[in-house]
Amino acid sequence: MDRVTSSDRVNYGIVLALLTSISFMLLRKWIAGGVCKSFARLDGKTVVITGANTGIGKETAKDMARRGARVIMACRDLTRAEKAAEYIRRSTGNGNVVIRHLNLASLYSVQEFSKEFISTEERLDILINNAGKIEFDDLFFDKRPYSPLASYKQSKLANVLFSKELARRMKGTGVSSYCLHPGVIRTELNRHVLLWYPMLKTILSLPSMLLMKTPWQGAQTSIYCAVAEGLEMKSGCYFSDCAEKDPAPEGKDDAVARRLWEESALLVGLNNQH
């Protein structure tokens, strides 16, 4: 009968460790998804990015600045935004990175931001919204108990539908609109999720966190839609991992998309002309 020696155990342990490491690296590569490979420059272009002081928005702003764009970081917390902007200026060498106040929870703030932008900026080339079913009779949870998760899901569906309708209205103008899923990201959003649902703390423990995308990985699809050549014919489409994907059935409803546009126009005081 063969005996397993200490040396054999060490060798088995080394092999097991190597296999585990390789498996983990392959899993991480799969989780990371696509990477934007475009080297397009954005010199002379103006980019507006909401929620740009942290997470995906910050990484996207950094990439746009590195490509030479004028980057306008539209943020609610100006103190944190300025810190992020200074970091981006230093790391990219692009001093044309500015911050503007925008609280997307306030329609008044949205209107003021728009007025200031129109009066001070000459152009807008790229708009990247990082704001996270549509209950039209109770859009702001005035009639039903507020649910953070339901609100988040509603806002994501609104992003898909609004992008679709914008693409339809902008057809033939040279303006393209895309929506996307960045993946499950290790961002500060997790901190808010844990406040809403404490039981998720175990699920979002260290092992699970290691399986999430980094903010840089999560920003790749936003960057891809902003700079990749040849996407003009895909306006209104849905993307994930730097590739076109099929959205959920709720995101394909043209009638709901049009109603969402009309409701949005009313809320911000715009005449609905199309």
PDB file of C-alpha atoms in Angstrom:
ATOM      1  CA  MET A   1       0.000   0.000   0.000  1.00  0.00           C
ATOM      2  CA  ASP A   2       1.453   3.352  -1.092  1.00  0.00           C
ATOM      3  CA  ARG A   3       1.983   5.945   1.584  1.00  0.00           C
ATOM      4  CA  VAL A   4       1.375   9.665   1.113  1.00  0.00           C
ATOM      5  CA  THR A   5       4.442  11.485   2.307  1.00  0.00           C
ATOM      6  CA  SER A   6       4.738  15.038   3.594  1.00  0.00           C
ATOM      7  CA  SER A   7       6.433  15.964   0.317  1.00  0.00           C
ATOM      8  CA  ASP A   8       3.458  14.608  -1.616  1.00  0.00           C
ATOM      9  CA  ARG A   9       1.072  16.679   0.486  1.00  0.00           C
ATOM     10  CA  VAL A  10       3.106  19.805  -0.194  1.00  0.00           C
ATOM     11  CA  ASN A  11       3.081  19.087  -3.934  1.00  0.00           C
ATOM     12  CA  TYR A  12      -0.654  18.430  -3.896  1.00  0.00           C
ATOM     13  CA  GLY A  13      -1.153  21.681  -2.004  1.00  0.00           C
ATOM     14  CA  ILE A  14       0.892  23.647  -4.526  1.00  0.00           C
ATOM     15  CA  VAL A  15      -1.024  22.149  -7.459  1.00  0.00           C
ATOM     16  CA  LEU A  16      -4.354  22.863  -5.763  1.00  0.00           C
ATOM     17  CA  ALA A  17      -3.310  26.441  -5.024  1.00  0.00           C
ATOM     18  CA  LEU A  18      -2.246  26.971  -8.636  1.00  0.00           C
ATOM     19  CA  LEU A  19      -5.481  25.532  -9.995  1.00  0.00           C
ATOM     20  CA  THR A  20      -7.494  27.681  -7.606  1.00  0.00           C
ATOM     21  CA  SER A  21      -5.564  30.799  -8.594  1.00  0.00           C
ATOM     22  CA  ILE A  22      -5.953  30.120 -12.314  1.00  0.00           C
ATOM     23  CA  SER A  23      -9.671  29.418 -11.905  1.00  0.00           C
ATOM     24  CA  PHE A  24     -10.133  32.626  -9.926  1.00  0.00           C
ATOM     25  CA  MET A  25      -8.243  34.702 -12.514  1.00  0.00           C
ATOM     26  CA  LEU A  26     -10.340  33.247 -15.329  1.00  0.00           C
ATOM     27  CA  LEU A  27     -13.509  33.952 -13.348  1.00  0.00           C
ATOM     28  CA  ARG A  28     -12.369  37.539 -12.693  1.00  0.00           C
ATOM     29  CA  LYS A  29     -11.639  38.007 -16.395  1.00  0.00           C
ATOM     30  CA  TRP A  30     -15.116  36.751 -17.273  1.00  0.00           C
ATOM     31  CA  ILE A  31     -16.736  39.009 -14.660  1.00  0.00           C
ATOM     32  CA  ALA A  32     -14.766  42.039 -15.883  1.00  0.00           C
ATOM     33  CA  GLY A  33     -16.493  41.846 -19.260  1.00  0.00           C
ATOM     34  CA  GLY A  34     -15.539  43.902 -22.286  1.00  0.00           C
ATOM     35  CA  VAL A  35     -12.989  46.675 -22.465  1.00  0.00           C
ATOM     36  CA  CYS A  36     -13.273  49.720 -24.727  1.00  0.00           C
ATOM     37  CA  LYS A  37     -10.392  49.475 -27.202  1.00  0.00           C
ATOM     38  CA  SER A  38     -11.038  52.742 -29.034  1.00  0.00           C
ATOM     39  CA  PHE A  39      -8.205  55.291 -29.079  1.00  0.00           C
ATOM     40  CA  ALA A  40     -10.479  58.108 -30.280  1.00  0.00           C
ATOM     41  CA  ARG A  41      -9.495  61.615 -29.196  1.00  0.00           C
ATOM     42  CA  LEU A  42     -12.078  64.116 -27.945  1.00  0.00           C
ATOM     43  CA  ASP A  43     -10.115  67.341 -28.304  1.00  0.00           C
ATOM     44  CA  GLY A  44     -12.495  70.273 -28.709  1.00  0.00           C
ATOM     45  CA  LYS A  45     -15.464  68.201 -27.520  1.00  0.00           C
ATOM     46  CA  THR A  46     -17.567  68.944 -24.419  1.00  0.00           C
ATOM     47  CA  VAL A  47     -18.727  66.066 -22.228  1.00  0.00           C
ATOM     48  CA  VAL A  48     -21.244  66.298 -19.374  1.00  0.00           C
ATOM     49  CA  ILE A  49     -21.234  63.474 -16.829  1.00  0.00           C
ATOM     50  CA  THR A  50     -23.695  63.220 -13.951  1.00  0.00           C
ATOM     51  CA  GLY A  51     -22.664  61.592 -10.691  1.00  0.00           C
ATOM     52  CA  ALA A  52     -19.042  62.038 -11.731  1.00  0.00           C
ATOM     53  CA  ASN A  53     -17.401  62.370  -8.327  1.00  0.00           C
ATOM     54  CA  THR A  54     -17.279  58.659  -7.507  1.00  0.00           C
ATOM     55  CA  GLY A  55     -17.474  55.137  -8.926  1.00  0.00           C
ATOM     56  CA  ILE A  56     -18.268  54.625 -12.598  1.00  0.00           C
ATOM     57  CA  GLY A  57     -18.913  58.320 -13.199  1.00  0.00           C
ATOM     58  CA  LYS A  58     -15.485  59.282 -11.877  1.00  0.00           C
ATOM     59  CA  GLU A  59     -13.713  56.656 -13.986  1.00  0.00           C
ATOM     60  CA  THR A  60     -15.652  57.764 -17.060  1.00  0.00           C
ATOM     61  CA  ALA A  61     -14.786  61.406 -16.426  1.00  0.00           C
ATOM     62  CA  LYS A  62     -11.120  60.480 -16.079  1.00  0.00           C
ATOM     63  CA  ASP A  63     -11.166  58.621 -19.402  1.00  0.00           C
ATOM     64  CA  MET A  64     -12.909  61.494 -21.208  1.00  0.00           C
ATOM     65  CA  ALA A  65     -10.377  63.962 -19.785  1.00  0.00           C
ATOM     66  CA  ARG A  66      -7.482  61.744 -20.855  1.00  0.00           C
ATOM     67  CA  ARG A  67      -8.854  61.859 -24.393  1.00  0.00           C
ATOM     68  CA  GLY A  68      -8.674  65.662 -24.343  1.00  0.00           C
ATOM     69  CA  ALA A  69     -12.335  66.594 -23.793  1.00  0.00           C
ATOM     70  CA  ARG A  70     -13.684  69.488 -21.780  1.00  0.00           C
ATOM     71  CA  VAL A  71     -15.330  67.557 -18.957  1.00  0.00           C
ATOM     72  CA  ILE A  72     -18.196  69.014 -16.949  1.00  0.00           C
ATOM     73  CA  MET A  73     -18.823  67.022 -13.784  1.00  0.00           C
ATOM     74  CA  ALA A  74     -22.450  67.524 -12.740  1.00  0.00           C
ATOM     75  CA  CYS A  75     -22.630  66.603  -9.054  1.00  0.00           C
ATOM     76  CA  ARG A  76     -24.711  67.208  -5.955  1.00  0.00           C
ATOM     77  CA  ASP A  77     -21.851  67.381  -3.442  1.00  0.00           C
ATOM     78  CA  LEU A  78     -19.529  70.122  -4.700  1.00  0.00           C
ATOM     79  CA  THR A  79     -16.866  69.485  -2.043  1.00  0.00           C
ATOM     80  CA  ARG A  80     -16.413  65.863  -3.045  1.00  0.00           C
ATOM     81  CA  ALA A  81     -16.767  66.801  -6.692  1.00  0.00           C
ATOM     82  CA  GLU A  82     -13.907  69.299  -6.495  1.00  0.00           C
ATOM     83  CA  LYS A  83     -11.647  66.691  -4.891  1.00  0.00           C
ATOM     84  CA  ALA A  84     -12.480  64.250  -7.676  1.00  0.00           C
ATOM     85  CA  ALA A  85     -11.982  66.938 -10.336  1.00  0.00           C
ATOM     86  CA  GLU A  86      -8.574  67.893  -8.940  1.00  0.00           C
ATOM     87  CA  TYR A  87      -7.543  64.235  -8.959  1.00  0.00           C
ATOM     88  CA  ILE A  88      -8.626  63.914 -12.599  1.00  0.00           C
ATOM     89  CA  ARG A  89      -6.796  67.104 -13.597  1.00  0.00           C
ATOM     90  CA  ARG A  90      -3.585  65.886 -11.970  1.00  0.00           C
ATOM     91  CA  SER A  91      -3.760  62.304 -13.264  1.00  0.00           C
ATOM     92  CA  THR A  92      -4.630  63.211 -16.865  1.00  0.00           C
ATOM     93  CA  GLY A  93      -2.851  66.545 -17.292  1.00  0.00           C
ATOM     94  CA  ASN A  94      -6.134  68.024 -18.560  1.00  0.00           C
ATOM     95  CA  GLY A  95      -6.979  71.224 -16.704  1.00  0.00           C
ATOM     96  CA  ASN A  96     -10.252  71.644 -18.581  1.00  0.00           C
ATOM     97  CA  VAL A  97     -12.260  69.707 -16.000  1.00  0.00           C
ATOM     98  CA  VAL A  98     -14.963  71.721 -14.220  1.00  0.00           C
ATOM     99  CA  ILE A  99     -17.754  71.015 -11.765  1.00  0.00           C
ATOM    100  CA  ARG A 100     -21.345  72.212 -11.801  1.00  0.00           C
ATOM    101  CA  HIS A 101     -24.001  71.716  -9.169  1.00  0.00           C
ATOM    102  CA  LEU A 102     -26.811  69.337 -10.102  1.00  0.00           C
ATOM    103  CA  ASN A 103     -29.198  67.564  -7.763  1.00  0.00           C
ATOM    104  CA  LEU A 104     -31.210  65.147  -9.877  1.00  0.00           C
ATOM    105  CA  ALA A 105     -33.712  64.728  -7.056  1.00  0.00           C
ATOM    106  CA  SER A 106     -34.758  68.361  -7.589  1.00  0.00           C
ATOM    107  CA  LEU A 107     -36.436  69.454 -10.807  1.00  0.00           C
ATOM    108  CA  TYR A 108     -35.584  73.053  -9.881  1.00  0.00           C
ATOM    109  CA  SER A 109     -31.909  72.081  -9.758  1.00  0.00           C
ATOM    110  CA  VAL A 110     -32.217  70.367 -13.144  1.00  0.00           C
ATOM    111  CA  GLN A 111     -33.749  73.504 -14.656  1.00  0.00           C
ATOM    112  CA  GLU A 112     -31.094  75.779 -13.136  1.00  0.00           C
ATOM    113  CA  PHE A 113     -28.305  73.528 -14.352  1.00  0.00           C
ATOM    114  CA  SER A 114     -29.759  73.571 -17.860  1.00  0.00           C
ATOM    115  CA  LYS A 115     -30.093  77.368 -17.877  1.00  0.00           C
ATOM    116  CA  GLU A 116     -26.512  77.848 -16.686  1.00  0.00           C
ATOM    117  CA  PHE A 117     -25.194  75.362 -19.215  1.00  0.00           C
ATOM    118  CA  ILE A 118     -26.965  77.023 -22.141  1.00  0.00           C
ATOM    119  CA  SER A 119     -25.764  80.469 -21.102  1.00  0.00           C
ATOM    120  CA  THR A 120     -22.118  79.512 -20.513  1.00  0.00           C
ATOM    121  CA  GLU A 121     -21.307  76.626 -22.864  1.00  0.00           C
ATOM    122  CA  GLU A 122     -21.029  76.703 -26.636  1.00  0.00           C
ATOM    123  CA  ARG A 123     -21.619  73.034 -27.324  1.00  0.00           C
ATOM    124  CA  LEU A 124     -22.521  69.621 -25.932  1.00  0.00           C
ATOM    125  CA  ASP A 125     -21.081  66.600 -27.702  1.00  0.00           C
ATOM    126  CA  ILE A 126     -21.534  63.776 -25.186  1.00  0.00           C
ATOM    127  CA  LEU A 127     -23.944  63.413 -22.249  1.00  0.00           C
ATOM    128  CA  ILE A 128     -23.405  60.488 -19.896  1.00  0.00           C
ATOM    129  CA  ASN A 129     -26.142  59.979 -17.305  1.00  0.00           C
ATOM    130  CA  ASN A 130     -25.166  57.880 -14.307  1.00  0.00           C
ATOM    131  CA  ALA A 131     -28.392  58.508 -12.406  1.00  0.00           C
ATOM    132  CA  GLY A 132     -29.981  55.575 -11.015  1.00  0.00           C
ATOM    133  CA  LYS A 133     -41.640  50.027 -14.296  1.00  0.00           C
ATOM    134  CA  ILE A 134     -43.033  52.929 -14.531  1.00  0.00           C
ATOM    135  CA  GLU A 135     -45.773  54.014 -12.132  1.00  0.00           C
ATOM    136  CA  PHE A 136     -46.930  57.187 -13.921  1.00  0.00           C
ATOM    137  CA  ASP A 137     -49.639  57.878 -11.363  1.00  0.00           C
ATOM    138  CA  ASP A 138     -47.089  57.881  -8.546  1.00  0.00           C
ATOM    139  CA  LEU A 139     -43.662  58.668  -9.980  1.00  0.00           C
ATOM    140  CA  PHE A 140     -42.349  60.069  -6.702  1.00  0.00           C
ATOM    141  CA  PHE A 141     -43.856  57.510  -4.292  1.00  0.00           C
ATOM    142  CA  ASP A 142     -46.338  60.027  -2.847  1.00  0.00           C
ATOM    143  CA  LYS A 143     -49.177  57.507  -2.729  1.00  0.00           C
ATOM    144  CA  ARG A 144     -47.323  54.312  -1.829  1.00  0.00           C
ATOM    145  CA  PRO A 145     -44.658  53.427   0.733  1.00  0.00           C
ATOM    146  CA  TYR A 146     -41.222  54.381  -0.523  1.00  0.00           C
ATOM    147  CA  SER A 147     -39.103  51.423  -1.541  1.00  0.00           C
ATOM    148  CA  PRO A 148     -35.434  52.121  -2.364  1.00  0.00           C
ATOM    149  CA  LEU A 149     -35.197  48.970  -4.478  1.00  0.00           C
ATOM    150  CA  ALA A 150     -38.418  49.692  -6.387  1.00  0.00           C
ATOM    151  CA  SER A 151     -37.293  53.273  -6.942  1.00  0.00           C
ATOM    152  CA  TYR A 152     -33.917  52.116  -8.225  1.00  0.00           C
ATOM    153  CA  LYS A 153     -35.483  49.601 -10.608  1.00  0.00           C
ATOM    154  CA  GLN A 154     -37.951  52.219 -11.863  1.00  0.00           C
ATOM    155  CA  SER A 155     -35.146  54.699 -12.547  1.00  0.00           C
ATOM    156  CA  LYS A 156     -33.137  52.092 -14.474  1.00  0.00           C
ATOM    157  CA  LEU A 157     -36.136  51.182 -16.613  1.00  0.00           C
ATOM    158  CA  ALA A 158     -36.742  54.887 -17.207  1.00  0.00           C
ATOM    159  CA  ASN A 159     -33.170  55.223 -18.450  1.00  0.00           C
ATOM    160  CA  VAL A 160     -33.744  52.496 -21.027  1.00  0.00           C
ATOM    161  CA  LEU A 161     -37.092  53.832 -22.219  1.00  0.00           C
ATOM    162  CA  PHE A 162     -36.019  57.476 -22.301  1.00  0.00           C
ATOM    163  CA  SER A 163     -32.909  56.634 -24.293  1.00  0.00           C
ATOM    164  CA  LYS A 164     -35.018  54.697 -26.773  1.00  0.00           C
ATOM    165  CA  GLU A 165     -37.459  57.565 -27.255  1.00  0.00           C
ATOM    166  CA  LEU A 166     -34.673  60.134 -27.515  1.00  0.00           C
ATOM    167  CA  ALA A 167     -33.095  58.077 -30.298  1.00  0.00           C
ATOM    168  CA  ARG A 168     -36.408  58.023 -32.163  1.00  0.00           C
ATOM    169  CA  ARG A 169     -36.838  61.782 -31.877  1.00  0.00           C
ATOM    170  CA  MET A 170     -33.254  62.523 -32.866  1.00  0.00           C
ATOM    171  CA  LYS A 171     -33.237  60.258 -35.924  1.00  0.00           C
ATOM    172  CA  GLY A 172     -31.621  62.016 -38.864  1.00  0.00           C
ATOM    173  CA  THR A 173     -30.074  64.793 -36.776  1.00  0.00           C
ATOM    174  CA  GLY A 174     -26.692  63.182 -36.174  1.00  0.00           C
ATOM    175  CA  VAL A 175     -27.408  62.789 -32.441  1.00  0.00           C
ATOM    176  CA  SER A 176     -27.150  59.242 -31.062  1.00  0.00           C
ATOM    177  CA  SER A 177     -28.555  57.866 -27.810  1.00  0.00           C
ATOM    178  CA  TYR A 178     -27.558  54.644 -26.052  1.00  0.00           C
ATOM    179  CA  CYS A 179     -28.383  52.970 -22.751  1.00  0.00           C
ATOM    180  CA  LEU A 180     -26.363  50.321 -20.982  1.00  0.00           C
ATOM    181  CA  HIS A 181     -25.903  47.933 -18.097  1.00  0.00           C
ATOM    182  CA  PRO A 182     -22.483  48.390 -16.454  1.00  0.00           C
ATOM    183  CA  GLY A 183     -22.617  45.188 -14.417  1.00  0.00           C
ATOM    184  CA  VAL A 184     -22.443  44.636 -10.657  1.00  0.00           C
ATOM    185  CA  ILE A 185     -19.889  47.141  -9.430  1.00  0.00           C
ATOM    186  CA  ARG A 186     -17.947  47.702  -6.219  1.00  0.00           C
ATOM    187  CA  THR A 187     -19.055  51.288  -5.706  1.00  0.00           C
ATOM    188  CA  GLU A 188     -20.445  53.412  -2.897  1.00  0.00           C
ATOM    189  CA  LEU A 189     -23.936  52.344  -3.947  1.00  0.00           C
ATOM    190  CA  ASN A 190     -23.317  49.175  -1.911  1.00  0.00           C
ATOM    191  CA  ARG A 191     -23.096  51.322   1.214  1.00  0.00           C
ATOM    192  CA  HIS A 192     -26.639  52.576   0.599  1.00  0.00           C
ATOM    193  CA  VAL A 193     -27.916  49.107  -0.234  1.00  0.00           C
ATOM    194  CA  LEU A 194     -26.666  47.814   3.107  1.00  0.00           C
ATOM    195  CA  LEU A 195     -28.581  50.572   4.875  1.00  0.00           C
ATOM    196  CA  TRP A 196     -31.761  49.552   3.064  1.00  0.00           C
ATOM    197  CA  TYR A 197     -31.315  45.798   3.469  1.00  0.00           C
ATOM    198  CA  PRO A 198     -28.952  44.868   6.350  1.00  0.00           C
ATOM    199  CA  MET A 199     -29.344  41.155   5.600  1.00  0.00           C
ATOM    200  CA  LEU A 200     -27.363  41.693   2.401  1.00  0.00           C
ATOM    201  CA  LYS A 201     -24.258  42.402   4.481  1.00  0.00           C
ATOM    202  CA  THR A 202     -23.435  38.707   4.529  1.00  0.00           C
ATOM    203  CA  ILE A 203     -24.016  38.355   0.800  1.00  0.00           C
ATOM    204  CA  LEU A 204     -21.811  41.366   0.089  1.00  0.00           C
ATOM    205  CA  SER A 205     -18.997  40.062   2.262  1.00  0.00           C
ATOM    206  CA  LEU A 206     -15.396  40.006   1.065  1.00  0.00           C
ATOM    207  CA  PRO A 207     -15.662  36.845  -1.092  1.00  0.00           C
ATOM    208  CA  SER A 208     -18.639  38.307  -2.951  1.00  0.00           C
ATOM    209  CA  MET A 209     -17.014  41.708  -3.304  1.00  0.00           C
ATOM    210  CA  LEU A 210     -14.070  40.062  -5.030  1.00  0.00           C
ATOM    211  CA  LEU A 211     -16.455  38.795  -7.704  1.00  0.00           C
ATOM    212  CA  MET A 212     -17.777  42.276  -8.530  1.00  0.00           C
ATOM    213  CA  LYS A 213     -16.420  44.598 -11.196  1.00  0.00           C
ATOM    214  CA  THR A 214     -14.153  47.475 -10.255  1.00  0.00           C
ATOM    215  CA  PRO A 215     -15.359  51.012 -11.115  1.00  0.00           C
ATOM    216  CA  TRP A 216     -12.848  51.083 -13.999  1.00  0.00           C
ATOM    217  CA  GLN A 217     -14.251  47.846 -15.410  1.00  0.00           C
ATOM    218  CA  GLY A 218     -17.798  49.087 -14.920  1.00  0.00           C
ATOM    219  CA  ALA A 219     -17.069  52.299 -16.804  1.00  0.00           C
ATOM    220  CA  GLN A 220     -15.907  50.531 -19.953  1.00  0.00           C
ATOM    221  CA  THR A 221     -19.323  50.226 -21.617  1.00  0.00           C
ATOM    222  CA  SER A 222     -20.127  53.901 -20.965  1.00  0.00           C
ATOM    223  CA  ILE A 223     -16.801  54.852 -22.531  1.00  0.00           C
ATOM    224  CA  TYR A 224     -17.387  52.463 -25.426  1.00  0.00           C
ATOM    225  CA  CYS A 225     -20.771  54.015 -26.259  1.00  0.00           C
ATOM    226  CA  ALA A 226     -19.265  57.497 -26.024  1.00  0.00           C
ATOM    227  CA  VAL A 227     -16.226  57.025 -28.264  1.00  0.00           C
ATOM    228  CA  ALA A 228     -16.460  53.845 -30.359  1.00  0.00           C
ATOM    229  CA  GLU A 229     -16.606  54.444 -34.086  1.00  0.00           C
ATOM    230  CA  GLY A 230     -19.476  53.104 -36.180  1.00  0.00           C
ATOM    231  CA  LEU A 231     -22.202  52.963 -33.504  1.00  0.00           C
ATOM    232  CA  GLU A 232     -24.389  55.595 -35.161  1.00  0.00           C
ATOM    233  CA  MET A 233     -26.685  52.948 -36.635  1.00  0.00           C
ATOM    234  CA  LYS A 234     -27.183  51.490 -33.150  1.00  0.00           C
ATOM    235  CA  SER A 235     -28.806  54.596 -31.681  1.00  0.00           C
ATOM    236  CA  GLY A 236     -31.521  53.588 -29.225  1.00  0.00           C
ATOM    237  CA  CYS A 237     -29.941  50.201 -28.559  1.00  0.00           C
ATOM    238  CA  TYR A 238     -28.983  48.619 -25.242  1.00  0.00           C
ATOM    239  CA  PHE A 239     -25.398  47.638 -24.426  1.00  0.00           C
ATOM    240  CA  SER A 240     -23.560  45.546 -21.866  1.00  0.00           C
ATOM    241  CA  ASP A 241     -19.877  44.534 -21.730  1.00  0.00           C
ATOM    242  CA  CYS A 242     -19.102  46.727 -24.762  1.00  0.00           C
ATOM    243  CA  ALA A 243     -21.561  44.850 -26.967  1.00  0.00           C
ATOM    244  CA  GLU A 244     -25.181  45.222 -28.027  1.00  0.00           C
ATOM    245  CA  LYS A 245     -27.566  43.159 -25.919  1.00  0.00           C
ATOM    246  CA  ASP A 246     -31.295  42.531 -25.854  1.00  0.00           C
ATOM    247  CA  PRO A 247     -33.097  44.444 -23.058  1.00  0.00           C
ATOM    248  CA  ALA A 248     -35.929  43.065 -20.954  1.00  0.00           C
ATOM    249  CA  PRO A 249     -39.404  43.158 -22.572  1.00  0.00           C
ATOM    250  CA  GLU A 250     -40.379  46.161 -20.396  1.00  0.00           C
ATOM    251  CA  GLY A 251     -37.608  48.152 -22.048  1.00  0.00           C
ATOM    252  CA  LYS A 252     -39.046  47.657 -25.545  1.00  0.00           C
ATOM    253  CA  ASP A 253     -42.446  49.276 -25.005  1.00  0.00           C
ATOM    254  CA  ASP A 254     -42.646  52.231 -27.442  1.00  0.00           C
ATOM    255  CA  ALA A 255     -45.909  53.531 -25.995  1.00  0.00           C
ATOM    256  CA  VAL A 256     -44.535  53.673 -22.458  1.00  0.00           C
ATOM    257  CA  ALA A 257     -41.350  55.318 -23.764  1.00  0.00           C
ATOM    258  CA  ARG A 258     -43.383  58.079 -25.410  1.00  0.00           C
ATOM    259  CA  ARG A 259     -45.483  58.634 -22.318  1.00  0.00           C
ATOM    260  CA  LEU A 260     -42.330  58.827 -20.195  1.00  0.00           C
ATOM    261  CA  TRP A 261     -40.940  61.497 -22.531  1.00  0.00           C
ATOM    262  CA  GLU A 262     -44.164  63.504 -22.305  1.00  0.00           C
ATOM    263  CA  GLU A 263     -44.259  63.270 -18.506  1.00  0.00           C
ATOM    264  CA  SER A 264     -40.590  64.275 -18.313  1.00  0.00           C
ATOM    265  CA  ALA A 265     -41.171  67.288 -20.560  1.00  0.00           C
ATOM    266  CA  LEU A 266     -44.035  68.430 -18.361  1.00  0.00           C
ATOM    267  CA  LEU A 267     -42.015  68.012 -15.174  1.00  0.00           C
ATOM    268  CA  VAL A 268     -39.143  70.165 -16.412  1.00  0.00           C
ATOM    269  CA  GLY A 269     -41.388  72.742 -18.079  1.00  0.00           C
ATOM    270  CA  LEU A 270     -40.599  72.004 -21.740  1.00  0.00           C
ATOM    271  CA  ASN A 271     -43.068  72.142 -24.574  1.00  0.00           C
ATOM    272  CA  ASN A 272     -43.529  68.700 -26.080  1.00  0.00           C
ATOM    273  CA  GLN A 273     -43.245  69.458 -29.784  1.00  0.00           C
ATOM    274  CA  HIS A 274     -42.637  66.049 -31.305  1.00  0.00           C
TER     275      HIS A 274
END
